[in-house]
Coordinates of C-alpha atoms in Angstrom, one line a residue:
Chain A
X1 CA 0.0 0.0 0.0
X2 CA 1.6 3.7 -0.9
X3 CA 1.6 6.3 1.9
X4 CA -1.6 7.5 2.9
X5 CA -1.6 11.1 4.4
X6 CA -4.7 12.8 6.1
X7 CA -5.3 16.3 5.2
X8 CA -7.7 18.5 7.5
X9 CA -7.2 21.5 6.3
X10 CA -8.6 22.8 2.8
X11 CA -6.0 25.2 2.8
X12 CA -3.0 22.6 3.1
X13 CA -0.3 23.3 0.6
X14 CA 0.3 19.6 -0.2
X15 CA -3.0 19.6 -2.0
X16 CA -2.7 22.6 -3.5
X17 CA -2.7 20.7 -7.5
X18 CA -6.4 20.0 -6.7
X19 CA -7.3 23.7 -5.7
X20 CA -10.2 25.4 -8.1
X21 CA -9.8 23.0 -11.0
X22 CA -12.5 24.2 -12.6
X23 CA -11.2 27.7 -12.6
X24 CA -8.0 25.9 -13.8
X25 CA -9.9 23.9 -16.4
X26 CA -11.1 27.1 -17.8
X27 CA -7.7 29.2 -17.9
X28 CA -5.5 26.1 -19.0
X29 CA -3.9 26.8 -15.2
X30 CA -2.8 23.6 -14.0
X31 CA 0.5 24.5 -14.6
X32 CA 2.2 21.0 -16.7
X33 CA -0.1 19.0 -15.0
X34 CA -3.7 17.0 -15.4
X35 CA -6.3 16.0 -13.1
X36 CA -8.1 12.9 -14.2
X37 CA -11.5 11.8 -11.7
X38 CA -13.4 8.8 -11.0
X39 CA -12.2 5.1 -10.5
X40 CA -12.4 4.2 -14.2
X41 CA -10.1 6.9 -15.5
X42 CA -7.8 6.7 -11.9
X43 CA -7.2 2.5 -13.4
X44 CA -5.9 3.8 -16.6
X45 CA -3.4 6.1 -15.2
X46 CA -2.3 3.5 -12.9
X47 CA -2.1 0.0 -15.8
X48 CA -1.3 2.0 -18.6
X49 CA -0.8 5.7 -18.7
X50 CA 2.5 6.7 -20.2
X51 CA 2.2 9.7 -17.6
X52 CA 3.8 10.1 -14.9
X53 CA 1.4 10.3 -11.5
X54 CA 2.1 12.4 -9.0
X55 CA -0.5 12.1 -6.4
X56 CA -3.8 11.0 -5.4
X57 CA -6.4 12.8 -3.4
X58 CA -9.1 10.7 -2.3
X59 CA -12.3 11.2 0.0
X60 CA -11.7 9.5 2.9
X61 CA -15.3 7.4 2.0
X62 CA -13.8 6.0 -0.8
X63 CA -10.6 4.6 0.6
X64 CA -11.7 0.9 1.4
X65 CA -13.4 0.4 -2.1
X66 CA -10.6 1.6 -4.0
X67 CA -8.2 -0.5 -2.2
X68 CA -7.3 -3.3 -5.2
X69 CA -6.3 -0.1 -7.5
X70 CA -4.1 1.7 -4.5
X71 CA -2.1 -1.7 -4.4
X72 CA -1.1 -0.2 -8.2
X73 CA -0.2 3.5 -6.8
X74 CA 4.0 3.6 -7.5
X75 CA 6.3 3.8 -4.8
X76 CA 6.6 7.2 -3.4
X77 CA 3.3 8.8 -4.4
X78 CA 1.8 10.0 -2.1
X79 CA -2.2 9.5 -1.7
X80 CA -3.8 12.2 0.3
X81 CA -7.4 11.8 1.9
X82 CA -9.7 14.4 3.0
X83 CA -13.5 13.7 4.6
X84 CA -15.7 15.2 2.1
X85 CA -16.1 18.8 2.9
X86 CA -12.0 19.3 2.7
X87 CA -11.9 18.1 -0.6
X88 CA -15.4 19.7 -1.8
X89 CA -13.8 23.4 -0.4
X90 CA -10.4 22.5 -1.7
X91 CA -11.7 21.5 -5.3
X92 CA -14.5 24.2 -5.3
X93 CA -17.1 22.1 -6.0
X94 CA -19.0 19.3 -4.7
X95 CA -16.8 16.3 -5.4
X96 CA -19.4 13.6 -5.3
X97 CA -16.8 10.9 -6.8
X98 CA -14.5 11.5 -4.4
X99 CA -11.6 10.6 -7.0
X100 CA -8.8 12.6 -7.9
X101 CA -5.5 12.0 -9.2
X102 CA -2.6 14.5 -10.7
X103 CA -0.1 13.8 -13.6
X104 CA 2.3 15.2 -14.8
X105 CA 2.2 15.9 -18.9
X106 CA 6.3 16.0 -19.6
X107 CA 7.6 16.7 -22.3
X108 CA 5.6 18.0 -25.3
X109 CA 5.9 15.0 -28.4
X110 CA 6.4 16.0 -32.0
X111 CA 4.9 14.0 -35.1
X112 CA 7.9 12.3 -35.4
X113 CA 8.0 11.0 -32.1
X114 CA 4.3 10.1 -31.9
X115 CA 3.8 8.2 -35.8
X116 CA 5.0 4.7 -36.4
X117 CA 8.2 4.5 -37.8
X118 CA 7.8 1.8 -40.5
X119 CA 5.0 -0.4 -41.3
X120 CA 1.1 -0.1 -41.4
X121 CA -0.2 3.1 -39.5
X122 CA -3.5 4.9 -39.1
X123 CA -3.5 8.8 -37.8
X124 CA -6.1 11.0 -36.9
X125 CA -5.4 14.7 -37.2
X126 CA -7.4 16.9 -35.4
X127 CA -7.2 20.7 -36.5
X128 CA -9.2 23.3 -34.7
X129 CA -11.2 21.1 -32.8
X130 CA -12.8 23.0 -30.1
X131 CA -15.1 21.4 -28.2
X132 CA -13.5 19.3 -25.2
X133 CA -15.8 16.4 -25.7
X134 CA -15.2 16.0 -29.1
X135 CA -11.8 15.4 -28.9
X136 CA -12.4 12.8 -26.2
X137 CA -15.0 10.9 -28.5
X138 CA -12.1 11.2 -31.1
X139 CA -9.4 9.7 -29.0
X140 CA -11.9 6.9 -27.8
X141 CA -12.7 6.2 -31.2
X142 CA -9.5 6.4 -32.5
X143 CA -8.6 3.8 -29.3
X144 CA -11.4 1.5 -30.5
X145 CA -10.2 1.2 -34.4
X146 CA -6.8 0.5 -33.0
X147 CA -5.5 4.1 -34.4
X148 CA -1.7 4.6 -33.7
X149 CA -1.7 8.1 -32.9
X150 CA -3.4 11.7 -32.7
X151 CA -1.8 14.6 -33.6
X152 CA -3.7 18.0 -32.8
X153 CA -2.8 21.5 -34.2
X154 CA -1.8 24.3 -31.7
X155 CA -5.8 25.7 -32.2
X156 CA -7.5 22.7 -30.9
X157 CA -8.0 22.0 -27.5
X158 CA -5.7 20.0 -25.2
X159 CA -6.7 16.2 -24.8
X160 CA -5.5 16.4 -21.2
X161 CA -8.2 18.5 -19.9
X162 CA -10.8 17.2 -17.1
X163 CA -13.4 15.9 -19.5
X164 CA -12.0 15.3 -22.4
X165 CA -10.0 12.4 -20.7
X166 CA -13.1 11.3 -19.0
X167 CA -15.2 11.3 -22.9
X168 CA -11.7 9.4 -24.1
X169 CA -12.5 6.6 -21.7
X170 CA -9.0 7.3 -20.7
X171 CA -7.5 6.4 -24.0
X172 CA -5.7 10.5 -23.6
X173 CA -3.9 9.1 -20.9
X174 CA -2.5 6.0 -23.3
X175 CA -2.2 6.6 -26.8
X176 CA 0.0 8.6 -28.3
X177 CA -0.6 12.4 -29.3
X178 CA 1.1 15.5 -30.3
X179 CA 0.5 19.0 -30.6
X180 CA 1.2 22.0 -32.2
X181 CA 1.9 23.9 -35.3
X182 CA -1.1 24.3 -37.8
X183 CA -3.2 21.6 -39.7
X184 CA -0.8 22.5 -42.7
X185 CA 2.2 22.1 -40.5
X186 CA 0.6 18.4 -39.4
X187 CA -0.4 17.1 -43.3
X188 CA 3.6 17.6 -44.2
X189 CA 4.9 15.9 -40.9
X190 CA 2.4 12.7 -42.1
X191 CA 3.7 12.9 -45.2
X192 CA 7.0 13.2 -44.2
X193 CA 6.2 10.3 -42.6
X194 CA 5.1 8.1 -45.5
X195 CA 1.1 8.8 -45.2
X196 CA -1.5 9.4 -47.5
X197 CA -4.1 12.3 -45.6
X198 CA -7.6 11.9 -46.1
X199 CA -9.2 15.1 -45.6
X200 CA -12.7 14.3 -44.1
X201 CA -15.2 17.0 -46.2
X202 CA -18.8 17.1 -46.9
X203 CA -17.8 18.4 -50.5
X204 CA -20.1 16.4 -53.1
X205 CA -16.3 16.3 -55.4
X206 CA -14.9 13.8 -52.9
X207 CA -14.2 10.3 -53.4
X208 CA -16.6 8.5 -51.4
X209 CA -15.4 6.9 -48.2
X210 CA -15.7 3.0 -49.5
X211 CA -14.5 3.2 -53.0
X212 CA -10.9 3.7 -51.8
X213 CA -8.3 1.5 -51.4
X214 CA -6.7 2.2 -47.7
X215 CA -2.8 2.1 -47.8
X216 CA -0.8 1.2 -45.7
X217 CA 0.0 4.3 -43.8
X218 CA -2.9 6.8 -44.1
X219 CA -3.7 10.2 -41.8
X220 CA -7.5 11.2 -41.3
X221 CA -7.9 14.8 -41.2
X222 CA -10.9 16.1 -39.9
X223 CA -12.0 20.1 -39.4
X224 CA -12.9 22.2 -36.9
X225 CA -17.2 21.6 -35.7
X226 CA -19.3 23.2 -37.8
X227 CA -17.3 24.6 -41.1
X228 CA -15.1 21.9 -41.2
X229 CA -12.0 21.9 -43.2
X230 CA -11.1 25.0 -45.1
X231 CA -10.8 24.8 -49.4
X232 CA -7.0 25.0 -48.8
X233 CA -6.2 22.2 -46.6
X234 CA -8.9 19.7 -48.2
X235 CA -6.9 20.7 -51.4
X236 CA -3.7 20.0 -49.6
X237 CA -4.8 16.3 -49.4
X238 CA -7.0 13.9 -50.6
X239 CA -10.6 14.7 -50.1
X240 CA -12.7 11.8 -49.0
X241 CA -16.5 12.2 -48.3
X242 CA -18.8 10.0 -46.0
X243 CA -22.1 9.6 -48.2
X244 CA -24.8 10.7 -46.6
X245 CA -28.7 11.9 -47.0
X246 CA -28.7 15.1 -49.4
X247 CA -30.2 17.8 -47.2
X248 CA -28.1 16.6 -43.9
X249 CA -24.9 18.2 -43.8
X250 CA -23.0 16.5 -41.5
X251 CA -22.1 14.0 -38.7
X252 CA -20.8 15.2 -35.5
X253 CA -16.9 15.5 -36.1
X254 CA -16.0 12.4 -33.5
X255 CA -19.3 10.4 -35.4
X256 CA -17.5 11.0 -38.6
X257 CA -13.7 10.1 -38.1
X258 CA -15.2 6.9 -35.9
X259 CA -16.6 6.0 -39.7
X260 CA -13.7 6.5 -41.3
X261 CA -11.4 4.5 -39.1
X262 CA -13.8 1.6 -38.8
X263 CA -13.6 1.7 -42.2
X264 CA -9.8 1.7 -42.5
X265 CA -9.6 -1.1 -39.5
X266 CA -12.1 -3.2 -41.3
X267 CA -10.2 -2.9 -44.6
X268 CA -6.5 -3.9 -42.8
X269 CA -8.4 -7.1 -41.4
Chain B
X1 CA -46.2 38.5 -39.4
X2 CA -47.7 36.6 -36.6
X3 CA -49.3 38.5 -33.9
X4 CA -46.8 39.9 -31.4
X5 CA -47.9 39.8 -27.6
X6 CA -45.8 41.4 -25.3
X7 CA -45.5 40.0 -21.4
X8 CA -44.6 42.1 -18.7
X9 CA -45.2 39.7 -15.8
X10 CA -43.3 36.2 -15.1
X11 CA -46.7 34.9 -13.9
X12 CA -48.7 35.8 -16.9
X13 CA -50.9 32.8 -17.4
X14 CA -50.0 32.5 -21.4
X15 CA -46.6 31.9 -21.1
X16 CA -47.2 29.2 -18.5
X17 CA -45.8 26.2 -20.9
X18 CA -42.5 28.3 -20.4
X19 CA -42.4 27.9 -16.5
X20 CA -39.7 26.1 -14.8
X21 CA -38.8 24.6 -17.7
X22 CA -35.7 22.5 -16.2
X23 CA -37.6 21.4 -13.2
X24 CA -40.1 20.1 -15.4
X25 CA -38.0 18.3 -18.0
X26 CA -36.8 16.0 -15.2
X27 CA -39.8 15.1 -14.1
X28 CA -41.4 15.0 -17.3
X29 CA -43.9 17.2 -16.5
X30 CA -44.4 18.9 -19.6
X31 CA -48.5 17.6 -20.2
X32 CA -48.5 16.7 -23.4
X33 CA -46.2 19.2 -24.6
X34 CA -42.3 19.6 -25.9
X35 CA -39.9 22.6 -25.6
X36 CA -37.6 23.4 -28.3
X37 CA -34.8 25.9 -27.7
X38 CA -32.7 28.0 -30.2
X39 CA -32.8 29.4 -33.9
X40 CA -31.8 26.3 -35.7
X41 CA -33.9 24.1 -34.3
X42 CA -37.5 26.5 -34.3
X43 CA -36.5 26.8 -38.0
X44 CA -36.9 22.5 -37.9
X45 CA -40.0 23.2 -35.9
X46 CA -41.5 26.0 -38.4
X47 CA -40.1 24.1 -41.5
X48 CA -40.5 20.6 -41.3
X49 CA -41.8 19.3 -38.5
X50 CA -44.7 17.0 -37.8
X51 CA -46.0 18.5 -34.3
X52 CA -47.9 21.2 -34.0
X53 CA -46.5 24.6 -32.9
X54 CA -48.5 25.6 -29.7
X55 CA -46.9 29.4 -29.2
X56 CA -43.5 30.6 -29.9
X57 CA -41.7 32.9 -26.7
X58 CA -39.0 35.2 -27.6
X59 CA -36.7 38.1 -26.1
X60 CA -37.3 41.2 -27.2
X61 CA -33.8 41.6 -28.1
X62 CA -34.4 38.6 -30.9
X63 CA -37.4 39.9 -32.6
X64 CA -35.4 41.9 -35.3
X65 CA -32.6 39.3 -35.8
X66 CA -35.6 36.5 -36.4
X67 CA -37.9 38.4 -38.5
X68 CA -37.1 35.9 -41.6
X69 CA -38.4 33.0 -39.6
X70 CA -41.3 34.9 -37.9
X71 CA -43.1 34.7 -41.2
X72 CA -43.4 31.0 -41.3
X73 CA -45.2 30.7 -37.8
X74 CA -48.6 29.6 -38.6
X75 CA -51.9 31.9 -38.5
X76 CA -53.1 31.8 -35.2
X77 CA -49.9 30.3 -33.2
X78 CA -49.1 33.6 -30.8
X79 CA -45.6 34.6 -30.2
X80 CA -45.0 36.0 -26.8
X81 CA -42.6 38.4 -26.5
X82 CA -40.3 39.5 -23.6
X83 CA -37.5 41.6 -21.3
X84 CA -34.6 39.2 -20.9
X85 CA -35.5 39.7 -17.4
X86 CA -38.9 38.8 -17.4
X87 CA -38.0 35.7 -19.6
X88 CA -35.1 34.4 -17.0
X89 CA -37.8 34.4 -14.9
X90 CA -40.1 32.8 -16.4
X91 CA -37.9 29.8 -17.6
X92 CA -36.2 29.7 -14.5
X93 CA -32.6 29.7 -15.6
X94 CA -31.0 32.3 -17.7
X95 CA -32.3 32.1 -21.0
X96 CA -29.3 33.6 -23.1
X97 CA -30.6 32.2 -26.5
X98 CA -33.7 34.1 -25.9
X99 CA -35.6 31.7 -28.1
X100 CA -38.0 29.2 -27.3
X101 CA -41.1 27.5 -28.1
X102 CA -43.7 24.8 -27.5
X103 CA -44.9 22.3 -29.5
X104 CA -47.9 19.3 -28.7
X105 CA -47.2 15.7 -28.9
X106 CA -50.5 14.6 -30.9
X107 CA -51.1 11.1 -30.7
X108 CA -48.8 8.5 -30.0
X109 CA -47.5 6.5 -33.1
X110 CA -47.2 3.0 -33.3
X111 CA -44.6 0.9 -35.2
X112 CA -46.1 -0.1 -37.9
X113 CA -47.5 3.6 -38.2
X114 CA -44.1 4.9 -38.9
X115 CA -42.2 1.8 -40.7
X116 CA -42.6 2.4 -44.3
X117 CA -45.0 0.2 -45.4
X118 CA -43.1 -1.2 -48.3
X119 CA -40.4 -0.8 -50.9
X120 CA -36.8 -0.6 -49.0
X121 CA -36.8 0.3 -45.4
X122 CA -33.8 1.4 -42.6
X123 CA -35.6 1.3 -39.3
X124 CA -33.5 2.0 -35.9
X125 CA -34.8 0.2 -33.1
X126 CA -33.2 1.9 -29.4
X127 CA -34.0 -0.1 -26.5
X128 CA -33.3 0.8 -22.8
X129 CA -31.2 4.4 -23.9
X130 CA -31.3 6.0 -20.6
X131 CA -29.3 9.3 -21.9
X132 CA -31.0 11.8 -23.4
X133 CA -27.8 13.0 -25.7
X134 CA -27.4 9.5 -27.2
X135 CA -30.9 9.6 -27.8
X136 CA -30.4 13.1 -29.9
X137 CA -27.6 11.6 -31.4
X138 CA -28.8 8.3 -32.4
X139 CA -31.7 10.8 -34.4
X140 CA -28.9 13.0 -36.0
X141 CA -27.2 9.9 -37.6
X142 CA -30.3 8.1 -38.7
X143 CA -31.3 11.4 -40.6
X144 CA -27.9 11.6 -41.6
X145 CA -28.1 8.4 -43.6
X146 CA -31.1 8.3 -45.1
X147 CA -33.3 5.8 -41.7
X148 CA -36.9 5.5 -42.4
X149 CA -38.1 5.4 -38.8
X150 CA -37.1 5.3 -35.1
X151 CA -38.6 2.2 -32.9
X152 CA -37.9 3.0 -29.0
X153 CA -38.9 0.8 -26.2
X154 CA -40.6 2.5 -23.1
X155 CA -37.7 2.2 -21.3
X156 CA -35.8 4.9 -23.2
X157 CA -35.9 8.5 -23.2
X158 CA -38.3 10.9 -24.6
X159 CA -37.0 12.4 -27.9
X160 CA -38.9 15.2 -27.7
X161 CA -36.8 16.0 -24.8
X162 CA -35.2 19.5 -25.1
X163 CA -31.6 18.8 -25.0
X164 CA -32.5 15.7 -26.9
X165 CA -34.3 18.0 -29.8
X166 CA -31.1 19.9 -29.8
X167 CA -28.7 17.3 -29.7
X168 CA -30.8 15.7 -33.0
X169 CA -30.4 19.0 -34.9
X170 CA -34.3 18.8 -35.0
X171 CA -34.1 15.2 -36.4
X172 CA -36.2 14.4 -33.8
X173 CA -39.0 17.0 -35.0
X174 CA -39.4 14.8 -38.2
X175 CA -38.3 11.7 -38.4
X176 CA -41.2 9.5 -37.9
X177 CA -41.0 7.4 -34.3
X178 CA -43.1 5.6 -32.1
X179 CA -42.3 4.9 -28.4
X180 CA -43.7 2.4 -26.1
X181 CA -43.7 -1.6 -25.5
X182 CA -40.5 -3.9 -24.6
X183 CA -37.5 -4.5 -26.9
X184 CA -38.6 -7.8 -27.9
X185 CA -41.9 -5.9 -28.5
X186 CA -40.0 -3.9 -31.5
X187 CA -38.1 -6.8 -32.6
X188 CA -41.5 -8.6 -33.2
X189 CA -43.3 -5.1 -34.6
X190 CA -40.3 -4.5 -37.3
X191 CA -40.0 -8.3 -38.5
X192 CA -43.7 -8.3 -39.3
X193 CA -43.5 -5.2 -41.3
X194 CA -40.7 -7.2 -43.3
X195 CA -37.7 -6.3 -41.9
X196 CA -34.3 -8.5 -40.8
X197 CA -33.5 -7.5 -37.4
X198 CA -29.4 -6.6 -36.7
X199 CA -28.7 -7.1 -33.0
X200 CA -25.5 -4.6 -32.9
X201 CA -22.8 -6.0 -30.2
X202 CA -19.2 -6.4 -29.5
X203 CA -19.7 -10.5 -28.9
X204 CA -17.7 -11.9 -31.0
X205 CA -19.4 -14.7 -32.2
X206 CA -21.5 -12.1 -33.8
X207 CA -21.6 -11.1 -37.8
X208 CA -18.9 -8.5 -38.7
X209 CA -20.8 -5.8 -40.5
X210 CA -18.9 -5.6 -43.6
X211 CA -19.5 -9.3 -44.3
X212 CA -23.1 -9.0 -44.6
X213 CA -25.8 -7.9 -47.3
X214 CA -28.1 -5.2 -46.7
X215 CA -31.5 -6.6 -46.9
X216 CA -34.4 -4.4 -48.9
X217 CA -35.8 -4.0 -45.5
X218 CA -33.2 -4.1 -42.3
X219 CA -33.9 -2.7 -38.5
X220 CA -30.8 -1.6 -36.7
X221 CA -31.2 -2.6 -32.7
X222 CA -29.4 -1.0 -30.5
X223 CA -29.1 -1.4 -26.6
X224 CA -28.4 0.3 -23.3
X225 CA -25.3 2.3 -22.8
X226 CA -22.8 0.4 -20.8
X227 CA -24.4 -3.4 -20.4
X228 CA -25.5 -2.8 -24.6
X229 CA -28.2 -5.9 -25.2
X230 CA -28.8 -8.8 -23.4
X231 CA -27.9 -11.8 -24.1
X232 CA -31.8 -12.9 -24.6
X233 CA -32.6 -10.1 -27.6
X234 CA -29.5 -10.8 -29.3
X235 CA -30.1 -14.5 -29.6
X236 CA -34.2 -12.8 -31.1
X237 CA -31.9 -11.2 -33.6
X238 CA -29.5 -11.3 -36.2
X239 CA -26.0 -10.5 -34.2
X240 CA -23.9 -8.2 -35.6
X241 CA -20.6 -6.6 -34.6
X242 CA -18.7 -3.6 -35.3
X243 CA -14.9 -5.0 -35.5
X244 CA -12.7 -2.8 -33.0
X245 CA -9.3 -3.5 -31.5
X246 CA -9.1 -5.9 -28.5
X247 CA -9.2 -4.9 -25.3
X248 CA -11.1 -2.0 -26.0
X249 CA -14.8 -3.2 -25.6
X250 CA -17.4 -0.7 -27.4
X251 CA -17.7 3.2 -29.0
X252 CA -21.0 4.8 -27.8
X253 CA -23.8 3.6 -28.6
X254 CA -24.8 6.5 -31.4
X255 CA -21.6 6.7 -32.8
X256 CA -22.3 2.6 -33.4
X257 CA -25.6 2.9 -35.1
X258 CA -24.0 5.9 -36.7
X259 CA -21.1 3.1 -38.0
X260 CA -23.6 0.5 -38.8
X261 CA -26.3 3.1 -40.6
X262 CA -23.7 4.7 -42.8
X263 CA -22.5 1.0 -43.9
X264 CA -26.6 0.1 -45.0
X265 CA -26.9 3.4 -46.6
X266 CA -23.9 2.8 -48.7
X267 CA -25.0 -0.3 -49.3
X268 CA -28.2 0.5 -51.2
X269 CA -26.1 3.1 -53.0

């Protein structure tokens, strides 16, 4: 069992990682770190997280249930446990699942570092995705078609945040991402890196998504909610459509690249 | 231009449909009636759907910017008209889209008064979907690709839900549904009307979708979030699975019909 340490005092600096985190949520203020909640998303940065954790906070109620996953915690982490009003007044909300944990993100990845080096591979590039849950309902799917990584542009937001790990099933805490630079910036890295990009469009000129022959290293690009991609980076790649009724212009963003990579899992067998 | 009544008291008797409108969401307390929020989705309302407008309640501030839509409201239907203040009160919650309205249920439908009655046919049956955004989803993608008709078991939500509506991009306005009866209820009602029933799971002992032909007539079944079907309306059913990676045990359950619709509707070309 790792160290356990009471904490009676909301104001106690060893917990101060866990203070406002919604304010921090909203200002990008957590400082290189991550808060992940609940027992689901706490196993996955325990088994398989290529994170680094550096501490637990824990309502005191939830001690004995989670005691199997606390055998997991690494040596030296401390696990700090509050009854429920400390960690409600240190959090600054009601903390009703009484599960907390803190990584640390490390060093930013590039492309480079994140794509397969040789051999088959499957990207998803996100650019100017703005919506939090969205880009966890793109990692998930991208972790369910067996995707080998995400690479985001500077513009859309950070996987690592509260709820988008929590919408990602954890899969932001496992599979590998990078971001930065533009969308432009990201279709030459995959290139670079031996893919074809499929930019995701609407457009009626697109080849349609099951008429194409996946290769073996291929990057979906999908657009920002709502306008999608713009004329210049569809025309930067290929542009690949999902048919659909005419009338309905689109999927949800997440919906529409978890199409795509069933497709391309279903077509690597 | 429909006839503009102005309200200067929260507890004016005609805007009653409009009161405590969260409060009575949960508890489905709505008699009969359904709230639509926001200008996309009273366009669905005023355009294309299939309920009746009851009244239309607006902030004064969005009279101007709405005038284009105002002239599709329907002889008769009275469009109340607001302070923000008044409104927020009212509603119960601040009501920054400053657009609402109210429409009536009608009559239930049955199944077999929304399944096509012949010729090809894309029904999706939902059974046990407890969450009101999967519901609005699971209506966004059917519209998307071309389904017929929603079947949902008592035991789901109400589409006519407001965040549902909104969630649906006003598929739920017009795409023909019935509610009511068991699972196995729907299952019997849509292989009656002709259809093959697809039992959608992760089992895999089950189908892969790609392997199979897309019957003239084919229902789509789709089960709870989390446990999915059980084990008894699979074996009623045709089982078919989406093929993921190991380990990794299901996408949502919208963004799976969503996967399995847009495979029949490019099917049937």
């Amino acid at each position: 069992m790792p160290e356990i340490i009471p904490i009676h005092d909301a104001n106690d600096p060893r917990v101060e990682a866990y203070v406002s985190i919604r304010e921090r949520d909203l200002t990008g203020g957590h400082g290189g770190r991550f808060i992940v909640e609940g027992k689901v998303t706490l196993e996955t940065l325990l088994a398989r997280s290529r994170f680094e954790v550096e501490s637990l906070f824990l309502c005191e109620t939830r001690l004995a249930p989670l005691a199997g996953i606390l055998s997991e915690v690494p040596e030296g982490v401390p696990v700090y446990v509050a009854a429920q009003g400390v960690m409600d007044a240190v959090a600054g909300f009601p903390m009703h699942r009484g599960v907390l944990a803190c990584g640390r993100k490390g060093a930013a990845l590039s492309p480079q570092n994140v794509l397969p080096k040789d051999g088959p591979s499957t990207a998803l590039i996100l650019s100017e995705l703005s919506n939090h849950d969205n880009v966890g309902a793109c990692f998930r799917n991208a972790a369910a078609f067996g995707a080998d990584a995400v690479l985001l542009d500077a513009a859309s937001c950070d996987p690592l945040y509260r709820k988008a790990i929590r919408v990602s099933s954890g899969a932001a805490l496992w599979l590998p991402f990078s971001q930065g630079g533009t969308g432009a910036d990201l279709i030459a890295a995959a290139e670079a890196a031996g893919h074809e990009v499929w930019a995701l469009t609407p457009r009626s000129d697109a080849a349609p998504l099951p008429s194409l022959k996946v290769p073996e290293r291929v990057a979906l690009l999908m657009g920002a909610e709502g306008p999608g991609l713009p004329a210049e980076m569809i025309a930067r790649a290929r542009p690949v459509r999902i048919a659909m009724t005419e009338g309905f212009d689109s999927v949800n963003v997440a919906t529409a690249a978890a199409i795509a990579l069933a497709h391309v899992f279903a077509a690597r067998g």
